[in-house]
Amino acid sequence: MIDVLVVDDDFRVAEINAKYVGKVPGFRVAARAHSAAQALATVQRGGVDLVLLDHYLPDQTGLELVHRMREQGHGTDVIMITAAGDVTTVQTAMRLGALHYLVKPFTFAALRTRLDSYAALRRTVDRVGGRGIAGQEQVDRIFGALRTAPAPSSPGLPSGHSEPTTDLICHVLHDADHPLSAHEVAAETGLSRSTAQRYLRHLEQAGRLRLTLKYGDTGRPEHLYAWVAP
């Protein structure tokens, strides 16, 4: 198993990313951290193979954290997962040895592609490493293991709907122990109620949610949504 440290200052995003990691065979979440100090302390304790690292942290940037890790001799692999899309940040991440750079918002398929290529890299290095000396063919194999194909987009989403928002709502409904209203989903996700209603309506029509009506003494019934297991 590949042990992963998930680092994001947003507790909700860290939880979603951790669930994504848990869905990929061969990977497990060893720990979560919400600041650079927490992340560095976790790396120092050992037992982490890969860090999924946000750049915008409350005490340091993700790249400053990677620099400190390298200064202290920690060669733990890093995949950046961040909203920072400027070229300077991307170039610096490359120079510090980040293996992949995933820009938010992203889909589960995009993250899985990077994790799968990382697992392939480790397998290739293990095979080549047993020989002691790598020739050009083996070196090409190692570098080629990190190549990723573009992640396919999910068909069927209406115009104006994004896959990350759909995934977020699905996670909230999947983890709920009772049906939720649009108001409750909006509160859990940070979306507006109208946006939550729009996505819930689509997911219910697609058969991914079950709609029930709760009638009160007066007024219109409340719409409640529950996850439908595949």
PDB file of C-alpha atoms in Angstrom:
ATOM      1  CA  MET A   1       0.000   0.000   0.000  1.00  0.00           C
ATOM      2  CA  ILE A   2       1.089   3.563  -0.725  1.00  0.00           C
ATOM      3  CA  ASP A   3       0.543   5.774   2.346  1.00  0.00           C
ATOM      4  CA  VAL A   4      -0.661   9.281   1.520  1.00  0.00           C
ATOM      5  CA  LEU A   5      -0.668  12.507   3.529  1.00  0.00           C
ATOM      6  CA  VAL A   6      -3.481  14.838   2.407  1.00  0.00           C
ATOM      7  CA  VAL A   7      -2.704  18.519   3.078  1.00  0.00           C
ATOM      8  CA  ASP A   8      -5.340  21.243   2.633  1.00  0.00           C
ATOM      9  CA  ASP A   9      -6.320  24.128   4.895  1.00  0.00           C
ATOM     10  CA  ASP A  10     -10.013  23.537   4.094  1.00  0.00           C
ATOM     11  CA  PHE A  11     -11.206  20.640   6.259  1.00  0.00           C
ATOM     12  CA  ARG A  12     -14.013  19.816   3.830  1.00  0.00           C
ATOM     13  CA  VAL A  13     -11.735  19.718   0.797  1.00  0.00           C
ATOM     14  CA  ALA A  14      -9.208  17.599   2.693  1.00  0.00           C
ATOM     15  CA  GLU A  15     -11.969  15.135   3.528  1.00  0.00           C
ATOM     16  CA  ILE A  16     -13.118  14.935  -0.101  1.00  0.00           C
ATOM     17  CA  ASN A  17      -9.549  14.436  -1.352  1.00  0.00           C
ATOM     18  CA  ALA A  18      -8.996  11.748   1.278  1.00  0.00           C
ATOM     19  CA  LYS A  19     -12.117   9.921   0.099  1.00  0.00           C
ATOM     20  CA  TYR A  20     -10.888  10.154  -3.473  1.00  0.00           C
ATOM     21  CA  VAL A  21      -7.576   8.585  -2.436  1.00  0.00           C
ATOM     22  CA  GLY A  22      -9.380   5.805  -0.599  1.00  0.00           C
ATOM     23  CA  LYS A  23     -11.215   4.859  -3.792  1.00  0.00           C
ATOM     24  CA  VAL A  24      -7.975   4.159  -5.713  1.00  0.00           C
ATOM     25  CA  PRO A  25      -6.663   0.597  -5.257  1.00  0.00           C
ATOM     26  CA  GLY A  26      -3.223   0.440  -3.677  1.00  0.00           C
ATOM     27  CA  PHE A  27      -3.516   3.778  -1.860  1.00  0.00           C
ATOM     28  CA  ARG A  28      -4.581   4.645   1.664  1.00  0.00           C
ATOM     29  CA  VAL A  29      -4.686   7.876   3.655  1.00  0.00           C
ATOM     30  CA  ALA A  30      -2.096   7.818   6.424  1.00  0.00           C
ATOM     31  CA  ALA A  31      -2.966  11.265   7.801  1.00  0.00           C
ATOM     32  CA  ARG A  32      -4.493  14.654   7.062  1.00  0.00           C
ATOM     33  CA  ALA A  33      -2.935  18.055   7.807  1.00  0.00           C
ATOM     34  CA  HIS A  34      -4.336  21.557   7.554  1.00  0.00           C
ATOM     35  CA  SER A  35      -1.156  23.610   7.897  1.00  0.00           C
ATOM     36  CA  ALA A  36       2.468  23.403   6.826  1.00  0.00           C
ATOM     37  CA  ALA A  37       3.583  22.816  10.428  1.00  0.00           C
ATOM     38  CA  GLN A  38       1.217  19.852  10.825  1.00  0.00           C
ATOM     39  CA  ALA A  39       2.311  18.425   7.492  1.00  0.00           C
ATOM     40  CA  LEU A  40       6.042  18.739   8.273  1.00  0.00           C
ATOM     41  CA  ALA A  41       5.580  17.108  11.668  1.00  0.00           C
ATOM     42  CA  THR A  42       3.757  14.203  10.026  1.00  0.00           C
ATOM     43  CA  VAL A  43       6.495  13.745   7.418  1.00  0.00           C
ATOM     44  CA  GLN A  44       9.142  13.869  10.156  1.00  0.00           C
ATOM     45  CA  ARG A  45       7.416  11.023  12.020  1.00  0.00           C
ATOM     46  CA  GLY A  46       7.758   8.854   8.909  1.00  0.00           C
ATOM     47  CA  GLY A  47       5.389   6.411   7.286  1.00  0.00           C
ATOM     48  CA  VAL A  48       4.363   8.738   4.434  1.00  0.00           C
ATOM     49  CA  ASP A  49       5.152   7.833   0.825  1.00  0.00           C
ATOM     50  CA  LEU A  50       3.285  10.618  -0.977  1.00  0.00           C
ATOM     51  CA  VAL A  51       2.016  14.089  -0.048  1.00  0.00           C
ATOM     52  CA  LEU A  52      -1.003  15.570  -1.825  1.00  0.00           C
ATOM     53  CA  LEU A  53      -0.207  19.201  -1.163  1.00  0.00           C
ATOM     54  CA  ASP A  54      -2.193  22.405  -1.413  1.00  0.00           C
ATOM     55  CA  HIS A  55      -0.175  25.564  -2.050  1.00  0.00           C
ATOM     56  CA  TYR A  56      -2.242  28.051  -0.044  1.00  0.00           C
ATOM     57  CA  LEU A  57      -1.719  27.123   3.613  1.00  0.00           C
ATOM     58  CA  PRO A  58      -2.238  29.431   6.623  1.00  0.00           C
ATOM     59  CA  ASP A  59       1.350  29.427   7.913  1.00  0.00           C
ATOM     60  CA  GLN A  60       3.477  28.796   4.801  1.00  0.00           C
ATOM     61  CA  THR A  61       2.959  28.093   1.134  1.00  0.00           C
ATOM     62  CA  GLY A  62       3.063  24.511  -0.043  1.00  0.00           C
ATOM     63  CA  LEU A  63       6.238  25.187  -2.000  1.00  0.00           C
ATOM     64  CA  GLU A  64       7.947  26.638   1.077  1.00  0.00           C
ATOM     65  CA  LEU A  65       6.986  23.431   2.870  1.00  0.00           C
ATOM     66  CA  VAL A  66       8.521  21.285   0.108  1.00  0.00           C
ATOM     67  CA  HIS A  67      11.706  23.380   0.299  1.00  0.00           C
ATOM     68  CA  ARG A  68      11.929  22.773   4.071  1.00  0.00           C
ATOM     69  CA  MET A  69      11.322  19.052   3.565  1.00  0.00           C
ATOM     70  CA  ARG A  70      14.174  18.850   1.079  1.00  0.00           C
ATOM     71  CA  GLU A  71      16.488  20.892   3.336  1.00  0.00           C
ATOM     72  CA  GLN A  72      15.845  18.391   6.138  1.00  0.00           C
ATOM     73  CA  GLY A  73      16.582  15.465   3.849  1.00  0.00           C
ATOM     74  CA  HIS A  74      13.012  14.218   3.390  1.00  0.00           C
ATOM     75  CA  GLY A  75      12.633  12.795  -0.098  1.00  0.00           C
ATOM     76  CA  THR A  76       8.901  12.127   0.293  1.00  0.00           C
ATOM     77  CA  ASP A  77       7.171  12.392  -3.080  1.00  0.00           C
ATOM     78  CA  VAL A  78       4.821  15.322  -3.688  1.00  0.00           C
ATOM     79  CA  ILE A  79       1.844  15.929  -5.960  1.00  0.00           C
ATOM     80  CA  MET A  80       0.593  19.506  -5.871  1.00  0.00           C
ATOM     81  CA  ILE A  81      -3.195  19.953  -5.740  1.00  0.00           C
ATOM     82  CA  THR A  82      -3.958  23.649  -5.726  1.00  0.00           C
ATOM     83  CA  ALA A  83      -5.836  26.546  -7.272  1.00  0.00           C
ATOM     84  CA  ALA A  84      -2.509  28.273  -7.959  1.00  0.00           C
ATOM     85  CA  GLY A  85      -2.203  28.176 -11.723  1.00  0.00           C
ATOM     86  CA  ASP A  86       0.452  30.827 -12.387  1.00  0.00           C
ATOM     87  CA  VAL A  87       3.477  29.725 -14.371  1.00  0.00           C
ATOM     88  CA  THR A  88       5.988  30.801 -11.702  1.00  0.00           C
ATOM     89  CA  THR A  89       4.415  28.549  -9.080  1.00  0.00           C
ATOM     90  CA  VAL A  90       4.241  25.651 -11.525  1.00  0.00           C
ATOM     91  CA  GLN A  91       7.902  26.077 -12.512  1.00  0.00           C
ATOM     92  CA  THR A  92       9.011  26.280  -8.886  1.00  0.00           C
ATOM     93  CA  ALA A  93       7.069  23.111  -8.079  1.00  0.00           C
ATOM     94  CA  MET A  94       8.873  21.322 -10.905  1.00  0.00           C
ATOM     95  CA  ARG A  95      12.284  22.521  -9.695  1.00  0.00           C
ATOM     96  CA  LEU A  96      11.521  21.295  -6.182  1.00  0.00           C
ATOM     97  CA  GLY A  97      10.664  17.866  -7.525  1.00  0.00           C
ATOM     98  CA  ALA A  98       6.861  17.758  -7.527  1.00  0.00           C
ATOM     99  CA  LEU A  99       5.856  14.764  -9.642  1.00  0.00           C
ATOM    100  CA  HIS A 100       2.479  16.125 -10.761  1.00  0.00           C
ATOM    101  CA  TYR A 101       0.575  19.401 -10.550  1.00  0.00           C
ATOM    102  CA  LEU A 102      -3.226  19.230 -10.468  1.00  0.00           C
ATOM    103  CA  VAL A 103      -5.158  22.508 -10.692  1.00  0.00           C
ATOM    104  CA  LYS A 104      -8.394  22.907  -8.723  1.00  0.00           C
ATOM    105  CA  PRO A 105     -11.191  22.289  -9.405  1.00  0.00           C
ATOM    106  CA  PHE A 106     -10.482  18.782 -10.656  1.00  0.00           C
ATOM    107  CA  THR A 107     -12.356  15.509 -11.062  1.00  0.00           C
ATOM    108  CA  PHE A 108     -11.814  12.179  -9.368  1.00  0.00           C
ATOM    109  CA  ALA A 109     -10.779  10.781 -12.763  1.00  0.00           C
ATOM    110  CA  ALA A 110      -8.034  13.408 -13.056  1.00  0.00           C
ATOM    111  CA  LEU A 111      -6.659  12.605  -9.603  1.00  0.00           C
ATOM    112  CA  ARG A 112      -6.874   8.870 -10.185  1.00  0.00           C
ATOM    113  CA  THR A 113      -4.891   9.236 -13.414  1.00  0.00           C
ATOM    114  CA  ARG A 114      -2.072  10.938 -11.491  1.00  0.00           C
ATOM    115  CA  LEU A 115      -2.146   8.391  -8.684  1.00  0.00           C
ATOM    116  CA  ASP A 116      -2.124   5.494 -11.134  1.00  0.00           C
ATOM    117  CA  SER A 117       0.889   6.953 -12.950  1.00  0.00           C
ATOM    118  CA  TYR A 118       2.636   7.449  -9.601  1.00  0.00           C
ATOM    119  CA  ALA A 119       2.012   3.809  -8.696  1.00  0.00           C
ATOM    120  CA  ALA A 120       3.371   2.795 -12.108  1.00  0.00           C
ATOM    121  CA  LEU A 121       6.480   4.897 -11.439  1.00  0.00           C
ATOM    122  CA  ARG A 122       7.111   3.117  -8.138  1.00  0.00           C
ATOM    123  CA  ARG A 123       6.689  -0.310  -9.766  1.00  0.00           C
ATOM    124  CA  THR A 124       9.076   0.650 -12.569  1.00  0.00           C
ATOM    125  CA  VAL A 125      11.692   1.978 -10.157  1.00  0.00           C
ATOM    126  CA  ASP A 126      11.429  -1.200  -8.071  1.00  0.00           C
ATOM    127  CA  ARG A 127      11.981  -3.376 -11.146  1.00  0.00           C
ATOM    128  CA  VAL A 128      14.870  -1.321 -12.497  1.00  0.00           C
ATOM    129  CA  GLY A 129      16.382  -0.781  -9.045  1.00  0.00           C
ATOM    130  CA  GLY A 130      17.045  -4.476  -8.625  1.00  0.00           C
ATOM    131  CA  ARG A 131      19.610  -4.310 -11.413  1.00  0.00           C
ATOM    132  CA  GLY A 132      21.728  -1.682  -9.694  1.00  0.00           C
ATOM    133  CA  ILE A 133      22.571   0.244 -12.876  1.00  0.00           C
ATOM    134  CA  ALA A 134      19.956   1.623 -15.268  1.00  0.00           C
ATOM    135  CA  GLY A 135      20.662   1.908 -18.969  1.00  0.00           C
ATOM    136  CA  GLN A 136      18.949   4.391 -21.252  1.00  0.00           C
ATOM    137  CA  GLU A 137      16.026   2.037 -21.873  1.00  0.00           C
ATOM    138  CA  GLN A 138      15.369   1.685 -18.144  1.00  0.00           C
ATOM    139  CA  VAL A 139      15.741   5.421 -17.597  1.00  0.00           C
ATOM    140  CA  ASP A 140      13.220   6.081 -20.366  1.00  0.00           C
ATOM    141  CA  ARG A 141      10.835   3.654 -18.687  1.00  0.00           C
ATOM    142  CA  ILE A 142      11.113   5.490 -15.370  1.00  0.00           C
ATOM    143  CA  PHE A 143      10.416   8.886 -16.909  1.00  0.00           C
ATOM    144  CA  GLY A 144       7.699   7.471 -19.154  1.00  0.00           C
ATOM    145  CA  ALA A 145       5.813   6.043 -16.169  1.00  0.00           C
ATOM    146  CA  LEU A 146       4.802   9.567 -15.140  1.00  0.00           C
ATOM    147  CA  ARG A 147       3.099  10.417 -18.416  1.00  0.00           C
ATOM    148  CA  THR A 148      -0.651  10.776 -18.106  1.00  0.00           C
ATOM    149  CA  ALA A 149      -3.384  10.779 -20.692  1.00  0.00           C
ATOM    150  CA  PRO A 150      -6.000  13.533 -20.448  1.00  0.00           C
ATOM    151  CA  ALA A 151      -8.784  12.462 -18.109  1.00  0.00           C
ATOM    152  CA  PRO A 152     -12.059  11.934 -19.961  1.00  0.00           C
ATOM    153  CA  SER A 153     -14.877  14.299 -19.148  1.00  0.00           C
ATOM    154  CA  SER A 154     -18.102  12.892 -17.816  1.00  0.00           C
ATOM    155  CA  PRO A 155     -20.875  12.932 -20.383  1.00  0.00           C
ATOM    156  CA  GLY A 156     -24.407  13.915 -19.572  1.00  0.00           C
ATOM    157  CA  LEU A 157     -23.859  16.998 -17.409  1.00  0.00           C
ATOM    158  CA  PRO A 158     -26.197  19.833 -18.368  1.00  0.00           C
ATOM    159  CA  SER A 159     -24.813  23.175 -19.448  1.00  0.00           C
ATOM    160  CA  GLY A 160     -23.692  25.195 -16.452  1.00  0.00           C
ATOM    161  CA  HIS A 161     -23.013  22.123 -14.296  1.00  0.00           C
ATOM    162  CA  SER A 162     -19.462  21.274 -13.215  1.00  0.00           C
ATOM    163  CA  GLU A 163     -18.170  17.829 -12.333  1.00  0.00           C
ATOM    164  CA  PRO A 164     -16.372  18.938  -9.123  1.00  0.00           C
ATOM    165  CA  THR A 165     -19.598  20.484  -7.779  1.00  0.00           C
ATOM    166  CA  THR A 166     -21.522  17.351  -8.731  1.00  0.00           C
ATOM    167  CA  ASP A 167     -18.931  15.210  -6.934  1.00  0.00           C
ATOM    168  CA  LEU A 168     -19.123  17.439  -3.848  1.00  0.00           C
ATOM    169  CA  ILE A 169     -22.907  17.112  -3.607  1.00  0.00           C
ATOM    170  CA  CYS A 170     -22.730  13.373  -4.202  1.00  0.00           C
ATOM    171  CA  HIS A 171     -20.222  12.996  -1.358  1.00  0.00           C
ATOM    172  CA  VAL A 172     -22.475  14.929   1.023  1.00  0.00           C
ATOM    173  CA  LEU A 173     -25.521  12.801   0.167  1.00  0.00           C
ATOM    174  CA  HIS A 174     -23.529   9.564   0.202  1.00  0.00           C
ATOM    175  CA  ASP A 175     -22.255  10.230   3.738  1.00  0.00           C
ATOM    176  CA  ALA A 176     -25.557  11.482   5.161  1.00  0.00           C
ATOM    177  CA  ASP A 177     -27.399   9.087   7.471  1.00  0.00           C
ATOM    178  CA  HIS A 178     -30.792  10.568   6.541  1.00  0.00           C
ATOM    179  CA  PRO A 179     -32.360  12.387   3.560  1.00  0.00           C
ATOM    180  CA  LEU A 180     -31.326  16.028   3.184  1.00  0.00           C
ATOM    181  CA  SER A 181     -33.154  19.089   1.928  1.00  0.00           C
ATOM    182  CA  ALA A 182     -31.683  21.540  -0.568  1.00  0.00           C
ATOM    183  CA  HIS A 183     -31.157  23.961   2.311  1.00  0.00           C
ATOM    184  CA  GLU A 184     -29.135  21.366   4.252  1.00  0.00           C
ATOM    185  CA  VAL A 185     -27.075  20.419   1.187  1.00  0.00           C
ATOM    186  CA  ALA A 186     -26.332  24.092   0.540  1.00  0.00           C
ATOM    187  CA  ALA A 187     -25.168  24.517   4.147  1.00  0.00           C
ATOM    188  CA  GLU A 188     -22.912  21.444   3.940  1.00  0.00           C
ATOM    189  CA  THR A 189     -21.319  22.386   0.624  1.00  0.00           C
ATOM    190  CA  GLY A 190     -21.186  26.176   0.854  1.00  0.00           C
ATOM    191  CA  LEU A 191     -23.281  26.507  -2.314  1.00  0.00           C
ATOM    192  CA  SER A 192     -26.301  28.750  -2.684  1.00  0.00           C
ATOM    193  CA  ARG A 193     -29.670  27.081  -2.163  1.00  0.00           C
ATOM    194  CA  SER A 194     -30.683  27.687  -5.781  1.00  0.00           C
ATOM    195  CA  THR A 195     -27.483  26.069  -7.063  1.00  0.00           C
ATOM    196  CA  ALA A 196     -27.951  23.105  -4.728  1.00  0.00           C
ATOM    197  CA  GLN A 197     -31.547  22.701  -5.934  1.00  0.00           C
ATOM    198  CA  ARG A 198     -30.447  22.745  -9.566  1.00  0.00           C
ATOM    199  CA  TYR A 199     -27.860  20.004  -9.037  1.00  0.00           C
ATOM    200  CA  LEU A 200     -30.158  17.940  -6.837  1.00  0.00           C
ATOM    201  CA  ARG A 201     -32.871  18.051  -9.471  1.00  0.00           C
ATOM    202  CA  HIS A 202     -30.465  16.811 -12.140  1.00  0.00           C
ATOM    203  CA  LEU A 203     -29.063  14.024  -9.923  1.00  0.00           C
ATOM    204  CA  GLU A 204     -32.576  12.885  -9.012  1.00  0.00           C
ATOM    205  CA  GLN A 205     -33.599  12.810 -12.675  1.00  0.00           C
ATOM    206  CA  ALA A 206     -30.432  10.835 -13.477  1.00  0.00           C
ATOM    207  CA  GLY A 207     -31.422   8.216 -10.903  1.00  0.00           C
ATOM    208  CA  ARG A 208     -28.553   8.921  -8.504  1.00  0.00           C
ATOM    209  CA  LEU A 209     -30.789  10.369  -5.774  1.00  0.00           C
ATOM    210  CA  ARG A 210     -34.216   9.408  -4.447  1.00  0.00           C
ATOM    211  CA  LEU A 211     -36.724  12.200  -3.851  1.00  0.00           C
ATOM    212  CA  THR A 212     -39.286  12.044  -1.055  1.00  0.00           C
ATOM    213  CA  LEU A 213     -41.770  14.684   0.058  1.00  0.00           C
ATOM    214  CA  LYS A 214     -42.250  15.677   3.685  1.00  0.00           C
ATOM    215  CA  TYR A 215     -45.621  17.272   4.321  1.00  0.00           C
ATOM    216  CA  GLY A 216     -46.114  19.723   7.154  1.00  0.00           C
ATOM    217  CA  ASP A 217     -49.266  21.235   8.589  1.00  0.00           C
ATOM    218  CA  THR A 218     -49.326  24.059   6.062  1.00  0.00           C
ATOM    219  CA  GLY A 219     -47.550  25.195   2.925  1.00  0.00           C
ATOM    220  CA  ARG A 220     -45.716  23.274   0.248  1.00  0.00           C
ATOM    221  CA  PRO A 221     -44.069  19.925   1.051  1.00  0.00           C
ATOM    222  CA  GLU A 222     -40.342  19.834   1.715  1.00  0.00           C
ATOM    223  CA  HIS A 223     -38.226  18.011  -0.874  1.00  0.00           C
ATOM    224  CA  LEU A 224     -35.776  15.560   0.691  1.00  0.00           C
ATOM    225  CA  TYR A 225     -33.007  13.775  -1.208  1.00  0.00           C
ATOM    226  CA  ALA A 226     -31.281  10.492  -0.352  1.00  0.00           C
ATOM    227  CA  TRP A 227     -28.351   8.695  -1.994  1.00  0.00           C
ATOM    228  CA  VAL A 228     -29.203   5.737  -4.190  1.00  0.00           C
ATOM    229  CA  ALA A 229     -26.590   2.998  -3.945  1.00  0.00           C
ATOM    230  CA  PRO A 230     -25.411   1.851  -7.403  1.00  0.00           C
TER     231      PRO A 230
END
